[in-house]
């Protein structure tokens, strides 16, 4: 199983499509966030799928009331997204509104330092929610492998652990895979490099060595 996810956190449609085309051989999926959607429109999701044949994760981190989450998620799934990332702190009803429409990934902890302020203190409750709802996966921080290991230990088997923060944010491939991650997300270390394909190949080979 390929375990590398490319995060295309940029505005430019043509650049994003070209990087996706160059790196597709080494990826499990492509993740698009608000910058690319706002810069290129929702159509970028289907374009990336057509170019690469890979699943697309829409990293919207939805965090609204059930009806609003449902309205947004419906359009994004219709645009071709295979998965949507959603915040869990808004509660079960808001999460279930998205899960009823398609595959969902719940944020239980984030990779930046600020996550320690408000999200990490409620991680246990978010894991409990995920265990009850059984989404496709959860987001855990590659920047803190000990937290990945903790989350994995508390999570039901079958729920995938997906980890942003490898590369530019300081997360290390070996550390996070040893901690129990199923997939790693890499963005700037690939799309900002002089040779995105070669960078993706090297990271892919490192992942394979730990698999």
PDB file of C-alpha atoms in Angstrom, residues 29-108:
ATOM      1  CA  UNK A  29      -3.631  10.439  -2.719  1.00  0.00           C
ATOM      2  CA  UNK A  30      -3.566  14.186  -3.244  1.00  0.00           C
ATOM      3  CA  UNK A  31      -4.794  16.609  -0.597  1.00  0.00           C
ATOM      4  CA  UNK A  32      -6.231  19.988  -1.596  1.00  0.00           C
ATOM      5  CA  UNK A  33      -6.823  22.775   0.885  1.00  0.00           C
ATOM      6  CA  UNK A  34      -8.580  26.128   0.794  1.00  0.00           C
ATOM      7  CA  UNK A  35      -5.731  27.965  -1.035  1.00  0.00           C
ATOM      8  CA  UNK A  36      -5.976  25.747  -4.130  1.00  0.00           C
ATOM      9  CA  UNK A  37      -9.779  25.607  -4.084  1.00  0.00           C
ATOM     10  CA  UNK A  38     -10.040  29.395  -3.706  1.00  0.00           C
ATOM     11  CA  UNK A  39      -7.348  30.011  -6.324  1.00  0.00           C
ATOM     12  CA  UNK A  40      -8.571  27.490  -8.889  1.00  0.00           C
ATOM     13  CA  UNK A  41     -12.201  26.654  -8.089  1.00  0.00           C
ATOM     14  CA  UNK A  42     -13.822  23.372  -7.093  1.00  0.00           C
ATOM     15  CA  UNK A  43     -13.162  22.007 -10.569  1.00  0.00           C
ATOM     16  CA  UNK A  44      -9.536  21.452  -9.568  1.00  0.00           C
ATOM     17  CA  UNK A  45     -10.661  18.324  -7.701  1.00  0.00           C
ATOM     18  CA  UNK A  46     -11.935  16.527 -10.794  1.00  0.00           C
ATOM     19  CA  UNK A  47      -9.008  17.818 -12.862  1.00  0.00           C
ATOM     20  CA  UNK A  48      -6.485  16.318 -10.452  1.00  0.00           C
ATOM     21  CA  UNK A  49      -8.370  13.021 -10.452  1.00  0.00           C
ATOM     22  CA  UNK A  50      -8.400  12.926 -14.248  1.00  0.00           C
ATOM     23  CA  UNK A  51      -4.700  13.712 -14.530  1.00  0.00           C
ATOM     24  CA  UNK A  52      -3.480  11.305 -11.852  1.00  0.00           C
ATOM     25  CA  UNK A  53      -6.189   8.677 -11.312  1.00  0.00           C
ATOM     26  CA  UNK A  54      -5.622   9.151  -7.574  1.00  0.00           C
ATOM     27  CA  UNK A  55      -8.073   9.817  -4.736  1.00  0.00           C
ATOM     28  CA  UNK A  56      -8.437  13.457  -3.688  1.00  0.00           C
ATOM     29  CA  UNK A  57      -8.807  14.530  -0.068  1.00  0.00           C
ATOM     30  CA  UNK A  58     -10.544  17.880   0.463  1.00  0.00           C
ATOM     31  CA  UNK A  59      -8.911  19.342   3.553  1.00  0.00           C
ATOM     32  CA  UNK A  60     -11.640  21.806   4.456  1.00  0.00           C
ATOM     33  CA  UNK A  61     -11.504  21.187   8.206  1.00  0.00           C
ATOM     34  CA  UNK A  62     -15.238  21.823   8.306  1.00  0.00           C
ATOM     35  CA  UNK A  63     -16.332  23.214  11.663  1.00  0.00           C
ATOM     36  CA  UNK A  64     -19.906  24.436  11.457  1.00  0.00           C
ATOM     37  CA  UNK A  65     -23.441  23.450  12.393  1.00  0.00           C
ATOM     38  CA  UNK A  66     -24.778  20.249  10.778  1.00  0.00           C
ATOM     39  CA  UNK A  67     -26.801  21.963   8.058  1.00  0.00           C
ATOM     40  CA  UNK A  68     -23.927  24.183   6.918  1.00  0.00           C
ATOM     41  CA  UNK A  69     -21.464  21.285   7.009  1.00  0.00           C
ATOM     42  CA  UNK A  70     -23.917  19.230   4.961  1.00  0.00           C
ATOM     43  CA  UNK A  71     -24.396  21.976   2.349  1.00  0.00           C
ATOM     44  CA  UNK A  72     -20.643  22.419   1.881  1.00  0.00           C
ATOM     45  CA  UNK A  73     -19.813  18.712   1.918  1.00  0.00           C
ATOM     46  CA  UNK A  74     -22.485  17.885  -0.653  1.00  0.00           C
ATOM     47  CA  UNK A  75     -20.952  20.280  -3.195  1.00  0.00           C
ATOM     48  CA  UNK A  76     -17.423  19.063  -2.507  1.00  0.00           C
ATOM     49  CA  UNK A  77     -18.328  15.388  -2.854  1.00  0.00           C
ATOM     50  CA  UNK A  78     -20.260  16.205  -6.033  1.00  0.00           C
ATOM     51  CA  UNK A  79     -17.084  17.872  -7.339  1.00  0.00           C
ATOM     52  CA  UNK A  80     -15.310  14.531  -7.020  1.00  0.00           C
ATOM     53  CA  UNK A  81     -13.644  14.557  -3.603  1.00  0.00           C
ATOM     54  CA  UNK A  82     -13.138  11.079  -2.177  1.00  0.00           C
ATOM     55  CA  UNK A  83     -12.632  12.242   1.419  1.00  0.00           C
ATOM     56  CA  UNK A  84     -13.348  15.393   3.423  1.00  0.00           C
ATOM     57  CA  UNK A  85     -11.437  16.413   6.539  1.00  0.00           C
ATOM     58  CA  UNK A  86     -13.629  17.768   9.324  1.00  0.00           C
ATOM     59  CA  UNK A  87     -13.052  19.097  12.835  1.00  0.00           C
ATOM     60  CA  UNK A  88     -14.493  16.935  15.576  1.00  0.00           C
ATOM     61  CA  UNK A  89     -14.787  19.599  18.267  1.00  0.00           C
ATOM     62  CA  UNK A  90     -18.071  20.851  16.793  1.00  0.00           C
ATOM     63  CA  UNK A  91     -19.744  17.638  17.979  1.00  0.00           C
ATOM     64  CA  UNK A  92     -21.172  14.368  16.710  1.00  0.00           C
ATOM     65  CA  UNK A  93     -24.139  15.863  14.902  1.00  0.00           C
ATOM     66  CA  UNK A  94     -21.942  18.091  12.740  1.00  0.00           C
ATOM     67  CA  UNK A  95     -19.555  15.228  11.984  1.00  0.00           C
ATOM     68  CA  UNK A  96     -22.356  12.796  11.165  1.00  0.00           C
ATOM     69  CA  UNK A  97     -23.859  15.318   8.727  1.00  0.00           C
ATOM     70  CA  UNK A  98     -20.720  14.944   6.605  1.00  0.00           C
ATOM     71  CA  UNK A  99     -20.294  11.202   7.150  1.00  0.00           C
ATOM     72  CA  UNK A 100     -23.782  10.603   5.783  1.00  0.00           C
ATOM     73  CA  UNK A 101     -22.594  11.992   2.438  1.00  0.00           C
ATOM     74  CA  UNK A 102     -19.197  10.334   2.062  1.00  0.00           C
ATOM     75  CA  UNK A 103     -15.885   9.234   3.546  1.00  0.00           C
ATOM     76  CA  UNK A 104     -14.709  11.467   6.353  1.00  0.00           C
ATOM     77  CA  UNK A 105     -11.450  12.106   8.201  1.00  0.00           C
ATOM     78  CA  UNK A 106     -11.735  13.650  11.671  1.00  0.00           C
ATOM     79  CA  UNK A 107      -9.114  15.983  13.131  1.00  0.00           C
ATOM     80  CA  UNK A 108      -8.216  14.724  16.607  1.00  0.00           C
TER      81      UNK A 108
END
